[in-house]
mmCIF file of C-alpha atoms in Angstrom:
data_model
loop_
_atom_site.group_PDB
_atom_site.id
_atom_site.type_symbol
_atom_site.label_atom_id
_atom_site.label_comp_id
_atom_site.label_asym_id
_atom_site.label_seq_id
_atom_site.Cartn_x
_atom_site.Cartn_y
_atom_site.Cartn_z
ATOM 1 C CA UNK A 17 -143.968 -270.770 55.531
ATOM 2 C CA UNK A 18 -145.541 -268.363 58.006
ATOM 3 C CA UNK A 19 -146.749 -268.712 61.561
ATOM 4 C CA UNK A 20 -150.422 -269.390 62.187
ATOM 5 C CA UNK A 21 -152.369 -266.206 62.852
ATOM 6 C CA UNK A 22 -153.535 -265.657 66.428
ATOM 7 C CA UNK A 23 -155.204 -262.844 68.274
ATOM 8 C CA UNK A 24 -152.925 -259.778 68.189
ATOM 9 C CA UNK A 25 -153.256 -259.564 71.956
ATOM 10 C CA UNK A 26 -152.670 -263.218 72.929
ATOM 11 C CA UNK A 27 -149.649 -265.507 73.177
ATOM 12 C CA UNK A 28 -149.975 -269.218 72.407
ATOM 13 C CA UNK A 29 -147.807 -272.148 73.461
ATOM 14 C CA UNK A 30 -148.118 -275.820 72.568
ATOM 15 C CA UNK A 31 -147.134 -278.497 75.099
ATOM 16 C CA UNK A 32 -146.697 -282.234 75.175
ATOM 17 C CA UNK A 33 -147.807 -283.369 78.629
ATOM 18 C CA UNK A 34 -148.013 -286.672 80.441
ATOM 19 C CA UNK A 35 -150.358 -287.060 83.403
ATOM 20 C CA UNK A 36 -152.129 -289.652 85.521
ATOM 21 C CA UNK A 37 -154.806 -287.105 86.459
ATOM 22 C CA UNK A 38 -157.809 -285.998 84.461
ATOM 23 C CA UNK A 39 -156.019 -284.251 81.555
ATOM 24 C CA UNK A 40 -158.254 -281.191 81.413
ATOM 25 C CA UNK A 41 -158.118 -280.672 85.171
ATOM 26 C CA UNK A 42 -154.300 -281.076 85.158
ATOM 27 C CA UNK A 43 -153.869 -278.585 82.342
ATOM 28 C CA UNK A 44 -156.270 -276.171 83.997
ATOM 29 C CA UNK A 45 -153.982 -276.262 87.040
ATOM 30 C CA UNK A 46 -151.041 -275.478 84.765
ATOM 31 C CA UNK A 47 -152.930 -272.552 83.226
ATOM 32 C CA UNK A 48 -153.770 -271.210 86.681
ATOM 33 C CA UNK A 49 -150.200 -271.628 87.961
ATOM 34 C CA UNK A 50 -148.869 -269.631 85.026
ATOM 35 C CA UNK A 51 -151.400 -266.822 85.140
ATOM 36 C CA UNK A 52 -153.842 -265.539 87.765
ATOM 37 C CA UNK A 53 -154.318 -268.615 89.960
ATOM 38 C CA UNK A 54 -152.516 -270.603 92.624
ATOM 39 C CA UNK A 55 -153.003 -273.994 94.276
ATOM 40 C CA UNK A 56 -156.029 -272.792 96.287
ATOM 41 C CA UNK A 57 -158.676 -270.143 95.503
ATOM 42 C CA UNK A 58 -157.770 -266.653 96.708
ATOM 43 C CA UNK A 59 -160.238 -263.832 97.347
ATOM 44 C CA UNK A 60 -158.749 -261.468 94.806
ATOM 45 C CA UNK A 61 -159.154 -263.826 91.856
ATOM 46 C CA UNK A 62 -162.582 -262.569 90.864
ATOM 47 C CA UNK A 63 -164.443 -263.689 87.734
ATOM 48 C CA UNK A 64 -163.639 -260.300 86.227
ATOM 49 C CA UNK A 65 -159.919 -260.737 86.912
ATOM 50 C CA UNK A 66 -159.974 -264.257 85.462
ATOM 51 C CA UNK A 67 -161.668 -262.996 82.342
ATOM 52 C CA UNK A 68 -158.978 -260.360 81.965
ATOM 53 C CA UNK A 69 -155.828 -262.237 82.965
ATOM 54 C CA UNK A 70 -156.263 -266.005 83.188
ATOM 55 C CA UNK A 71 -154.590 -268.348 80.723
ATOM 56 C CA UNK A 72 -156.993 -270.248 78.499
ATOM 57 C CA UNK A 73 -156.938 -273.796 77.194
ATOM 58 C CA UNK A 74 -157.270 -273.408 73.435
ATOM 59 C CA UNK A 75 -156.907 -277.059 72.393
ATOM 60 C CA UNK A 76 -156.515 -280.569 73.814
ATOM 61 C CA UNK A 77 -155.567 -283.607 71.770
ATOM 62 C CA UNK A 78 -155.397 -287.019 73.395
ATOM 63 C CA UNK A 79 -152.358 -288.945 72.125
ATOM 64 C CA UNK A 80 -152.672 -292.246 73.989
ATOM 65 C CA UNK A 81 -151.582 -294.054 77.135
ATOM 66 C CA UNK A 82 -148.203 -295.149 78.459
ATOM 67 C CA UNK A 83 -147.438 -297.850 81.010
ATOM 68 C CA UNK A 84 -145.061 -295.977 83.292
ATOM 69 C CA UNK A 85 -144.311 -292.338 84.181
ATOM 70 C CA UNK A 86 -141.447 -290.765 82.265
ATOM 71 C CA UNK A 87 -140.220 -288.662 85.184
ATOM 72 C CA UNK A 88 -140.030 -289.260 88.944
ATOM 73 C CA UNK A 89 -141.987 -287.397 91.576
ATOM 74 C CA UNK A 90 -145.358 -287.134 89.865
ATOM 75 C CA UNK A 91 -148.584 -288.001 91.642
ATOM 76 C CA UNK A 92 -150.608 -290.990 90.534
ATOM 77 C CA UNK A 93 -154.131 -291.494 91.884
ATOM 78 C CA UNK A 94 -155.096 -295.089 92.608
ATOM 79 C CA UNK A 95 -156.335 -296.910 89.534
ATOM 80 C CA UNK A 96 -155.402 -294.070 87.188
ATOM 81 C CA UNK A 97 -154.054 -294.349 83.668
ATOM 82 C CA UNK A 98 -151.090 -292.315 82.439
ATOM 83 C CA UNK A 99 -152.020 -290.353 79.356
ATOM 84 C CA UNK A 100 -150.144 -288.139 76.938
ATOM 85 C CA UNK A 101 -151.824 -285.041 75.619
ATOM 86 C CA UNK A 102 -150.960 -282.208 73.274
ATOM 87 C CA UNK A 103 -152.306 -278.978 74.752
ATOM 88 C CA UNK A 104 -152.360 -275.360 73.651
ATOM 89 C CA UNK A 105 -152.555 -272.554 76.203
ATOM 90 C CA UNK A 106 -152.914 -268.858 75.532
ATOM 91 C CA UNK A 107 -152.265 -265.750 77.633
ATOM 92 C CA UNK A 108 -153.259 -262.128 77.171
ATOM 93 C CA UNK A 109 -150.333 -259.984 76.102
ATOM 94 C CA UNK A 110 -151.327 -257.543 78.836
ATOM 95 C CA UNK A 111 -150.127 -260.019 81.501
ATOM 96 C CA UNK A 112 -146.488 -259.282 80.717
ATOM 97 C CA UNK A 113 -146.250 -256.916 77.762
ATOM 98 C CA UNK A 114 -143.835 -257.702 74.917
ATOM 99 C CA UNK A 115 -141.022 -258.822 77.236
ATOM 100 C CA UNK A 116 -138.917 -261.846 76.294
ATOM 101 C CA UNK A 117 -137.624 -262.526 79.828
ATOM 102 C CA UNK A 118 -141.151 -262.462 81.225
ATOM 103 C CA UNK A 119 -142.446 -264.492 78.300
ATOM 104 C CA UNK A 120 -139.872 -267.153 79.236
ATOM 105 C CA UNK A 121 -141.155 -267.129 82.819
ATOM 106 C CA UNK A 122 -144.738 -267.476 81.605
ATOM 107 C CA UNK A 123 -144.460 -270.277 79.055
ATOM 108 C CA UNK A 124 -141.584 -272.120 80.744
ATOM 109 C CA UNK A 125 -141.681 -271.254 84.433
ATOM 110 C CA UNK A 126 -143.153 -273.301 87.295
ATOM 111 C CA UNK A 127 -144.635 -275.905 84.978
ATOM 112 C CA UNK A 128 -142.086 -278.655 85.039
ATOM 113 C CA UNK A 129 -142.308 -279.197 88.811
ATOM 114 C CA UNK A 130 -146.093 -279.602 89.035
ATOM 115 C CA UNK A 131 -146.924 -282.965 90.568
ATOM 116 C CA UNK A 132 -149.785 -283.517 88.131
ATOM 117 C CA UNK A 133 -147.264 -284.121 85.352
ATOM 118 C CA UNK A 134 -144.813 -286.955 84.779
ATOM 119 C CA UNK A 135 -143.751 -285.313 81.527
ATOM 120 C CA UNK A 136 -143.957 -281.811 80.085
ATOM 121 C CA UNK A 137 -142.282 -280.388 76.999
ATOM 122 C CA UNK A 138 -142.736 -277.051 75.225
ATOM 123 C CA UNK A 139 -143.293 -277.707 71.523
ATOM 124 C CA UNK A 140 -143.907 -274.308 69.954
ATOM 125 C CA UNK A 141 -144.911 -270.712 70.648
ATOM 126 C CA UNK A 142 -146.731 -268.087 68.575
ATOM 127 C CA UNK A 143 -146.380 -264.425 69.416
ATOM 128 C CA UNK A 144 -148.242 -261.186 68.740
ATOM 129 C CA UNK A 145 -146.501 -258.699 66.469
ATOM 130 C CA UNK A 146 -145.853 -256.493 69.506
ATOM 131 C CA UNK A 147 -142.785 -258.669 70.141
ATOM 132 C CA UNK A 148 -141.474 -257.940 66.640
ATOM 133 C CA UNK A 149 -141.861 -254.227 67.360
ATOM 134 C CA UNK A 150 -140.127 -254.480 70.740
ATOM 135 C CA UNK A 151 -136.971 -256.405 69.742
ATOM 136 C CA UNK A 152 -134.338 -255.943 67.037
ATOM 137 C CA UNK A 153 -134.309 -259.485 65.697
ATOM 138 C CA UNK A 154 -131.379 -260.502 63.491
ATOM 139 C CA UNK A 155 -129.743 -257.453 61.930
ATOM 140 C CA UNK A 156 -127.902 -259.466 59.279
ATOM 141 C CA UNK A 157 -129.433 -262.925 58.997
ATOM 142 C CA UNK A 158 -128.855 -264.814 55.767
ATOM 143 C CA UNK A 159 -128.566 -261.906 53.350
ATOM 144 C CA UNK A 160 -126.235 -259.809 55.485
ATOM 145 C CA UNK A 161 -124.029 -262.769 56.312
ATOM 146 C CA UNK A 162 -123.712 -263.674 52.635
ATOM 147 C CA UNK A 163 -122.860 -260.084 51.735
ATOM 148 C CA UNK A 164 -120.126 -259.819 54.363
ATOM 149 C CA UNK A 165 -118.669 -263.233 53.496
ATOM 150 C CA UNK A 166 -118.955 -262.734 49.723
ATOM 151 C CA UNK A 167 -120.690 -266.081 49.209
ATOM 152 C CA UNK A 168 -123.803 -266.612 47.095
ATOM 153 C CA UNK A 169 -125.587 -269.668 45.755
ATOM 154 C CA UNK A 170 -124.060 -272.206 48.136
ATOM 155 C CA UNK A 171 -123.503 -272.770 51.855
ATOM 156 C CA UNK A 172 -120.688 -270.997 53.662
ATOM 157 C CA UNK A 173 -117.924 -273.540 54.257
ATOM 158 C CA UNK A 174 -116.538 -273.138 57.744
ATOM 159 C CA UNK A 175 -114.491 -274.675 60.509
ATOM 160 C CA UNK A 176 -113.654 -274.333 64.192
ATOM 161 C CA UNK A 177 -110.287 -273.510 65.728
ATOM 162 C CA UNK A 178 -108.899 -276.777 67.084
ATOM 163 C CA UNK A 179 -107.495 -277.676 69.546
ATOM 164 C CA UNK A 180 -110.381 -276.011 71.368
ATOM 165 C CA UNK A 181 -108.065 -274.388 73.920
ATOM 166 C CA UNK A 182 -104.320 -274.306 74.354
ATOM 167 C CA UNK A 183 -103.243 -272.132 71.421
ATOM 168 C CA UNK A 184 -101.979 -268.644 72.095
ATOM 169 C CA UNK A 185 -102.821 -265.657 69.882
ATOM 170 C CA UNK A 186 -99.902 -266.303 67.518
ATOM 171 C CA UNK A 187 -100.693 -269.992 67.048
ATOM 172 C CA UNK A 188 -104.355 -269.152 66.439
ATOM 173 C CA UNK A 189 -103.366 -266.576 63.836
ATOM 174 C CA UNK A 190 -101.053 -269.099 62.125
ATOM 175 C CA UNK A 191 -103.942 -271.552 61.796
ATOM 176 C CA UNK A 192 -106.225 -268.815 60.476
ATOM 177 C CA UNK A 193 -103.607 -267.912 57.863
ATOM 178 C CA UNK A 194 -103.488 -271.524 56.697
ATOM 179 C CA UNK A 195 -107.278 -271.707 56.454
ATOM 180 C CA UNK A 196 -107.676 -268.287 54.839
ATOM 181 C CA UNK A 197 -105.172 -269.187 52.147
ATOM 182 C CA UNK A 198 -107.130 -272.431 51.644
ATOM 183 C CA UNK A 199 -110.130 -270.323 50.621
ATOM 184 C CA UNK A 200 -112.380 -270.998 53.598
ATOM 185 C CA UNK A 201 -115.426 -268.761 54.122
ATOM 186 C CA UNK A 202 -115.969 -268.899 57.863
ATOM 187 C CA UNK A 203 -113.965 -269.722 61.022
ATOM 188 C CA UNK A 204 -115.126 -269.634 64.620
ATOM 189 C CA UNK A 205 -113.562 -269.785 68.033
ATOM 190 C CA UNK A 206 -114.428 -272.910 69.938
ATOM 191 C CA UNK A 207 -116.991 -272.107 72.627
ATOM 192 C CA UNK A 208 -114.377 -273.001 75.272
ATOM 193 C CA UNK A 209 -111.981 -270.321 74.028
ATOM 194 C CA UNK A 210 -112.810 -267.022 75.679
ATOM 195 C CA UNK A 211 -110.350 -264.676 77.441
ATOM 196 C CA UNK A 212 -107.959 -266.899 79.368
ATOM 197 C CA UNK A 213 -104.423 -265.826 80.271
ATOM 198 C CA UNK A 214 -102.888 -268.154 77.653
ATOM 199 C CA UNK A 215 -104.935 -266.520 74.865
ATOM 200 C CA UNK A 216 -106.300 -263.115 75.887
ATOM 201 C CA UNK A 217 -109.264 -261.967 73.821
ATOM 202 C CA UNK A 218 -107.774 -258.628 72.766
ATOM 203 C CA UNK A 219 -104.472 -260.138 71.662
ATOM 204 C CA UNK A 220 -106.246 -262.930 69.784
ATOM 205 C CA UNK A 221 -108.492 -260.497 67.923
ATOM 206 C CA UNK A 222 -105.599 -258.284 66.852
ATOM 207 C CA UNK A 223 -103.408 -261.202 65.771
ATOM 208 C CA UNK A 224 -106.168 -262.940 63.835
ATOM 209 C CA UNK A 225 -107.459 -259.770 62.166
ATOM 210 C CA UNK A 226 -103.964 -258.852 60.972
ATOM 211 C CA UNK A 227 -103.921 -262.153 59.101
ATOM 212 C CA UNK A 228 -107.490 -261.843 57.792
ATOM 213 C CA UNK A 229 -107.039 -258.241 56.667
ATOM 214 C CA UNK A 230 -103.719 -259.061 54.992
ATOM 215 C CA UNK A 231 -105.182 -262.048 53.168
ATOM 216 C CA UNK A 232 -108.217 -260.016 52.076
ATOM 217 C CA UNK A 233 -105.962 -257.324 50.663
ATOM 218 C CA UNK A 234 -104.041 -259.882 48.617
ATOM 219 C CA UNK A 235 -106.913 -262.113 47.507
ATOM 220 C CA UNK A 236 -110.024 -259.969 47.648
ATOM 221 C CA UNK A 237 -111.733 -262.512 49.934
ATOM 222 C CA UNK A 238 -112.286 -261.625 53.577
ATOM 223 C CA UNK A 239 -112.826 -264.580 55.874
ATOM 224 C CA UNK A 240 -115.601 -264.208 58.429
ATOM 225 C CA UNK A 241 -114.255 -265.063 61.895
ATOM 226 C CA UNK A 242 -116.679 -265.419 64.831
ATOM 227 C CA UNK A 243 -114.789 -264.284 67.933
ATOM 228 C CA UNK A 244 -116.209 -265.724 71.154
ATOM 229 C CA UNK A 245 -116.955 -262.681 73.297
ATOM 230 C CA UNK A 246 -119.066 -264.559 75.871
ATOM 231 C CA UNK A 247 -118.870 -262.753 79.191
ATOM 232 C CA UNK A 248 -120.653 -260.199 81.325
ATOM 233 C CA UNK A 249 -122.654 -257.545 79.465
ATOM 234 C CA UNK A 250 -120.085 -254.738 79.698
ATOM 235 C CA UNK A 251 -117.316 -257.159 78.698
ATOM 236 C CA UNK A 252 -119.264 -258.289 75.646
ATOM 237 C CA UNK A 253 -119.917 -254.729 74.519
ATOM 238 C CA UNK A 254 -116.250 -253.788 74.865
ATOM 239 C CA UNK A 255 -115.100 -256.935 73.076
ATOM 240 C CA UNK A 256 -117.585 -256.356 70.274
ATOM 241 C CA UNK A 257 -116.278 -252.826 69.807
ATOM 242 C CA UNK A 258 -112.708 -254.101 69.531
ATOM 243 C CA UNK A 259 -113.660 -256.646 66.868
ATOM 244 C CA UNK A 260 -115.495 -253.944 64.937
ATOM 245 C CA UNK A 261 -112.556 -251.534 65.195
ATOM 246 C CA UNK A 262 -110.120 -254.188 63.942
ATOM 247 C CA UNK A 263 -112.261 -254.861 60.866
ATOM 248 C CA UNK A 264 -113.903 -258.078 62.049
ATOM 249 C CA UNK A 265 -117.213 -259.203 60.611
ATOM 250 C CA UNK A 266 -118.702 -261.508 63.273
ATOM 251 C CA UNK A 267 -118.915 -262.132 67.001
ATOM 252 C CA UNK A 268 -120.072 -265.209 68.885
ATOM 253 C CA UNK A 269 -121.903 -265.732 72.167
ATOM 254 C CA UNK A 270 -122.890 -268.853 74.095
ATOM 255 C CA UNK A 271 -126.628 -268.449 74.647
ATOM 256 C CA UNK A 272 -127.010 -270.537 77.785
ATOM 257 C CA UNK A 273 -124.021 -268.793 79.381
ATOM 258 C CA UNK A 274 -124.963 -265.162 78.749
ATOM 259 C CA UNK A 275 -128.690 -265.706 79.252
ATOM 260 C CA UNK A 276 -131.617 -264.035 77.598
ATOM 261 C CA UNK A 277 -131.024 -260.578 79.068
ATOM 262 C CA UNK A 278 -127.349 -260.728 78.072
ATOM 263 C CA UNK A 279 -128.218 -261.698 74.525
ATOM 264 C CA UNK A 280 -130.824 -258.940 74.258
ATOM 265 C CA UNK A 281 -128.239 -256.391 75.410
ATOM 266 C CA UNK A 282 -125.697 -257.694 72.905
ATOM 267 C CA UNK A 283 -128.294 -257.729 70.117
ATOM 268 C CA UNK A 284 -129.213 -254.110 70.738
ATOM 269 C CA UNK A 285 -125.549 -253.081 70.790
ATOM 270 C CA UNK A 286 -124.063 -255.115 67.975
ATOM 271 C CA UNK A 287 -123.133 -253.746 64.565
ATOM 272 C CA UNK A 288 -121.906 -257.211 63.520
ATOM 273 C CA UNK A 289 -123.584 -260.564 62.904
ATOM 274 C CA UNK A 290 -124.000 -262.579 66.090
ATOM 275 C CA UNK A 291 -123.107 -266.262 65.869
ATOM 276 C CA UNK A 292 -125.253 -267.880 68.558
ATOM 277 C CA UNK A 293 -123.879 -271.091 70.037
ATOM 278 C CA UNK A 294 -126.280 -273.399 71.846
ATOM 279 C CA UNK A 295 -123.741 -275.342 73.942
ATOM 280 C CA UNK A 296 -125.654 -276.839 76.846
ATOM 281 C CA UNK A 297 -128.696 -277.478 74.666
ATOM 282 C CA UNK A 298 -128.774 -281.140 75.708
ATOM 283 C CA UNK A 299 -129.804 -280.414 79.292
ATOM 284 C CA UNK A 300 -132.859 -278.550 77.984
ATOM 285 C CA UNK A 301 -133.893 -281.107 75.412
ATOM 286 C CA UNK A 302 -132.426 -284.582 75.627
ATOM 287 C CA UNK A 303 -135.159 -286.144 77.784
ATOM 288 C CA UNK A 304 -138.026 -286.581 75.303
ATOM 289 C CA UNK A 305 -140.730 -285.792 77.878
ATOM 290 C CA UNK A 306 -139.024 -282.816 79.498
ATOM 291 C CA UNK A 307 -137.839 -279.376 78.506
ATOM 292 C CA UNK A 308 -137.957 -277.660 75.166
ATOM 293 C CA UNK A 309 -138.358 -278.334 71.507
ATOM 294 C CA UNK A 310 -135.817 -276.356 69.505
ATOM 295 C CA UNK A 311 -138.709 -275.078 67.367
ATOM 296 C CA UNK A 312 -139.982 -273.110 70.368
ATOM 297 C CA UNK A 313 -136.668 -272.257 72.038
ATOM 298 C CA UNK A 314 -134.936 -270.730 69.034
ATOM 299 C CA UNK A 315 -137.595 -268.037 68.621
ATOM 300 C CA UNK A 316 -136.468 -266.249 71.779
ATOM 301 C CA UNK A 317 -132.907 -265.921 70.492
ATOM 302 C CA UNK A 318 -133.899 -264.852 67.006
ATOM 303 C CA UNK A 319 -135.908 -261.973 68.422
ATOM 304 C CA UNK A 320 -133.060 -261.124 70.802
ATOM 305 C CA UNK A 321 -130.707 -260.610 67.853
ATOM 306 C CA UNK A 322 -129.031 -263.876 66.817
ATOM 307 C CA UNK A 323 -128.016 -264.074 63.142
ATOM 308 C CA UNK A 324 -126.658 -267.653 63.061
ATOM 309 C CA UNK A 325 -127.915 -270.540 65.203
ATOM 310 C CA UNK A 326 -126.419 -273.993 65.663
ATOM 311 C CA UNK A 327 -128.656 -276.935 64.770
ATOM 312 C CA UNK A 328 -126.193 -279.859 64.920
ATOM 313 C CA UNK A 329 -125.718 -281.900 61.709
ATOM 314 C CA UNK A 330 -126.743 -285.117 60.014
ATOM 315 C CA UNK A 331 -125.032 -288.301 61.231
ATOM 316 C CA UNK A 332 -123.574 -286.222 64.061
ATOM 317 C CA UNK A 333 -121.485 -287.274 67.040
ATOM 318 C CA UNK A 334 -124.221 -286.360 69.503
ATOM 319 C CA UNK A 335 -127.513 -288.043 70.391
ATOM 320 C CA UNK A 336 -129.801 -285.957 68.197
ATOM 321 C CA UNK A 337 -131.521 -287.811 65.323
ATOM 322 C CA UNK A 338 -131.413 -286.479 61.777
ATOM 323 C CA UNK A 339 -135.109 -285.575 61.591
ATOM 324 C CA UNK A 340 -134.730 -283.338 64.648
ATOM 325 C CA UNK A 341 -131.715 -281.592 63.083
ATOM 326 C CA UNK A 342 -133.645 -280.838 59.909
ATOM 327 C CA UNK A 343 -136.714 -279.651 61.844
ATOM 328 C CA UNK A 344 -134.450 -277.260 63.761
ATOM 329 C CA UNK A 345 -132.874 -275.883 60.589
ATOM 330 C CA UNK A 346 -136.257 -275.434 58.929
ATOM 331 C CA UNK A 347 -137.469 -273.549 61.988
ATOM 332 C CA UNK A 348 -134.572 -271.089 61.648
ATOM 333 C CA UNK A 349 -135.589 -270.433 58.033
ATOM 334 C CA UNK A 350 -139.322 -270.086 58.788
ATOM 335 C CA UNK A 351 -140.608 -266.500 59.156
ATOM 336 C CA UNK A 352 -141.864 -265.559 62.598
ATOM 337 C CA UNK A 353 -143.934 -262.566 61.471
ATOM 338 C CA UNK A 354 -145.183 -261.471 58.048
ATOM 339 C CA UNK A 355 -143.668 -257.996 58.322
ATOM 340 C CA UNK A 356 -140.511 -259.042 60.187
ATOM 341 C CA UNK A 357 -139.450 -262.592 59.272
ATOM 342 C CA UNK A 358 -136.436 -262.743 61.650
ATOM 343 C CA UNK A 359 -134.801 -265.413 59.447
ATOM 344 C CA UNK A 360 -131.488 -266.696 60.780
ATOM 345 C CA UNK A 361 -128.815 -268.850 59.167
ATOM 346 C CA UNK A 362 -128.682 -272.405 60.560
ATOM 347 C CA UNK A 363 -125.223 -273.751 61.361
ATOM 348 C CA UNK A 364 -124.576 -277.433 60.649
ATOM 349 C CA UNK A 365 -121.660 -278.889 62.585
ATOM 350 C CA UNK A 366 -120.501 -281.919 64.587
ATOM 351 C CA UNK A 367 -118.725 -284.584 62.568
ATOM 352 C CA UNK A 368 -119.632 -283.088 59.191
ATOM 353 C CA UNK A 369 -117.662 -284.277 56.136
ATOM 354 C CA UNK A 370 -118.080 -284.563 52.374
ATOM 355 C CA UNK A 371 -120.583 -287.379 52.922
ATOM 356 C CA UNK A 372 -123.503 -285.471 54.451
ATOM 357 C CA UNK A 373 -124.211 -282.632 51.934
ATOM 358 C CA UNK A 374 -126.404 -284.711 49.564
ATOM 359 C CA UNK A 375 -128.706 -285.855 52.371
ATOM 360 C CA UNK A 376 -128.629 -282.420 54.034
ATOM 361 C CA UNK A 377 -129.665 -280.610 50.868
ATOM 362 C CA UNK A 378 -132.278 -283.219 49.985
ATOM 363 C CA UNK A 379 -133.899 -282.898 53.415
ATOM 364 C CA UNK A 380 -133.595 -279.123 53.888
ATOM 365 C CA UNK A 381 -134.062 -277.957 50.298
ATOM 366 C CA UNK A 382 -131.942 -274.870 50.904
ATOM 367 C CA UNK A 383 -128.330 -273.731 50.687
ATOM 368 C CA UNK A 384 -128.859 -270.993 53.279
ATOM 369 C CA UNK A 385 -126.628 -272.464 55.952
ATOM 370 C CA UNK A 386 -123.121 -272.545 57.371
ATOM 371 C CA UNK A 387 -121.527 -275.976 56.978
ATOM 372 C CA UNK A 388 -118.785 -276.240 59.595
ATOM 373 C CA UNK A 389 -116.331 -279.142 59.435
ATOM 374 C CA UNK A 390 -113.229 -279.637 61.552
ATOM 375 C CA UNK A 391 -111.661 -282.962 60.673
ATOM 376 C CA UNK A 392 -113.511 -282.837 57.354
ATOM 377 C CA UNK A 393 -111.140 -280.026 56.382
ATOM 378 C CA UNK A 394 -108.027 -280.378 58.504
ATOM 379 C CA UNK A 395 -107.718 -284.175 58.109
ATOM 380 C CA UNK A 396 -107.834 -284.218 54.311
ATOM 381 C CA UNK A 397 -104.862 -286.265 53.037
ATOM 382 C CA UNK A 398 -103.732 -283.368 50.856
ATOM 383 C CA UNK A 399 -104.181 -280.629 53.436
ATOM 384 C CA UNK A 400 -106.748 -277.956 54.354
ATOM 385 C CA UNK A 401 -107.011 -276.372 50.896
ATOM 386 C CA UNK A 402 -108.002 -279.732 49.461
ATOM 387 C CA UNK A 403 -110.376 -280.207 52.399
ATOM 388 C CA UNK A 404 -112.168 -276.933 51.641
ATOM 389 C CA UNK A 405 -112.277 -277.764 47.931
ATOM 390 C CA UNK A 406 -113.698 -281.220 48.590
ATOM 391 C CA UNK A 407 -116.557 -279.819 50.678
ATOM 392 C CA UNK A 408 -117.449 -277.319 47.972
ATOM 393 C CA UNK A 409 -117.354 -280.094 45.392
ATOM 394 C CA UNK A 410 -119.660 -282.215 47.515
ATOM 395 C CA UNK A 411 -122.124 -279.354 47.890
ATOM 396 C CA UNK A 412 -121.934 -278.533 44.169
ATOM 397 C CA UNK A 413 -122.888 -282.130 43.426
ATOM 398 C CA UNK A 414 -125.691 -282.120 46.000
ATOM 399 C CA UNK A 415 -127.249 -278.947 44.606
ATOM 400 C CA UNK A 416 -127.460 -280.243 41.021
ATOM 401 C CA UNK A 417 -128.214 -283.852 41.967
ATOM 402 C CA UNK A 418 -124.988 -285.528 40.866
ATOM 403 C CA UNK A 419 -124.103 -288.632 42.933
ATOM 404 C CA UNK A 420 -120.939 -288.214 44.985
ATOM 405 C CA UNK A 421 -119.156 -291.112 43.325
ATOM 406 C CA UNK A 422 -119.813 -289.590 39.889
ATOM 407 C CA UNK A 423 -118.608 -286.164 41.068
ATOM 408 C CA UNK A 424 -115.500 -287.753 42.547
ATOM 409 C CA UNK A 425 -114.429 -289.177 39.180
ATOM 410 C CA UNK A 426 -113.649 -285.665 37.928
ATOM 411 C CA UNK A 427 -112.755 -283.995 41.237
ATOM 412 C CA UNK A 428 -109.630 -285.477 42.863
ATOM 413 C CA UNK A 429 -109.995 -283.607 46.163
ATOM 414 C CA UNK A 430 -113.434 -285.128 46.687
ATOM 415 C CA UNK A 431 -112.201 -288.544 45.601
ATOM 416 C CA UNK A 432 -109.337 -288.406 48.099
ATOM 417 C CA UNK A 433 -111.675 -287.296 50.890
ATOM 418 C CA UNK A 434 -114.081 -290.139 50.202
ATOM 419 C CA UNK A 435 -111.247 -292.628 49.950
ATOM 420 C CA UNK A 436 -109.790 -291.466 53.256
ATOM 421 C CA UNK A 437 -113.129 -292.007 54.995
ATOM 422 C CA UNK A 438 -113.719 -288.312 55.589
#
């Protein structure tokens, strides 16, 4: 799949809006607010300037009426009807140049507060190739991640260090040794584990990498560990360099914590895959008539340099429905530009066990993903090695279309996991 072609000099964004005003007039006010206009005419906004710099309405699609406003604070003229509309706006690239921070301000700035709208959500964006030229994008993506992890033809099986916080460097390394000897492909810090006094980042990296390097020397398999280096820009650069020097193969950053400029700086600096965690995503997305669609939001971070992006998982512990999870994962695997696809590896997590792989593969149609399970590995009745084996067996069955119960008859680890309710 490729993005729809647009003018090489214009940016497009699709919105779902809800308004009690005339829809075209309301969206024209949004276009003016986010380009050359303001709430009243100003002398400098000449027809020539508008022609050069104003946002344009490219499409309007009426979706129907609703009885009540979705959000408080919106205006409602007497006798008006509340309508939902899908709208597409476009802006000339010359308004901002190929700048991700200023793109964010343009497509997602002072829109949500406008009184004309009782709902506004960004659905998608399409960008000129100038953005591909200006930003690194993922340096490793799917292919580089697979090469470093030594895994082909199936998902990477991963887990998260639990308890989330509380372990010191030695305890973390002991858990990593257990998981590495179980044959796991990928381990990550929990997003809450950073550089606290009970588990300093530098000590954790050195302790964990001693275990990973030792295991790799003995077995030939090097576990990919995503160290959470979230912090200020100089801290992240220094932490990255330590991981690289110790032989690590991945770093992790919390996108909403480091911000777009922080992620861009890390992406330009990094010589390792960047595991991008979206913790905090709910406050941007959970209200259905407010915020962002993941389809639009994830494009910023891919261009900034993310190599892996979290998408939740099927039958997860959070509020996100399965169809949204799959749409998010597909978006990560959809090229952004013909010459620079910027493909990233989706990360499925949150309550994942041996039960979800058949439905995940059937819906996604790809094995290019990280499948991260905590209890699905650690809570196996026969221990972590059996937990890792059972997840691989479930994915093997999903890929070739064998029902789980049939696979379980010849694979005891899977049978035990299913029997234990994993």
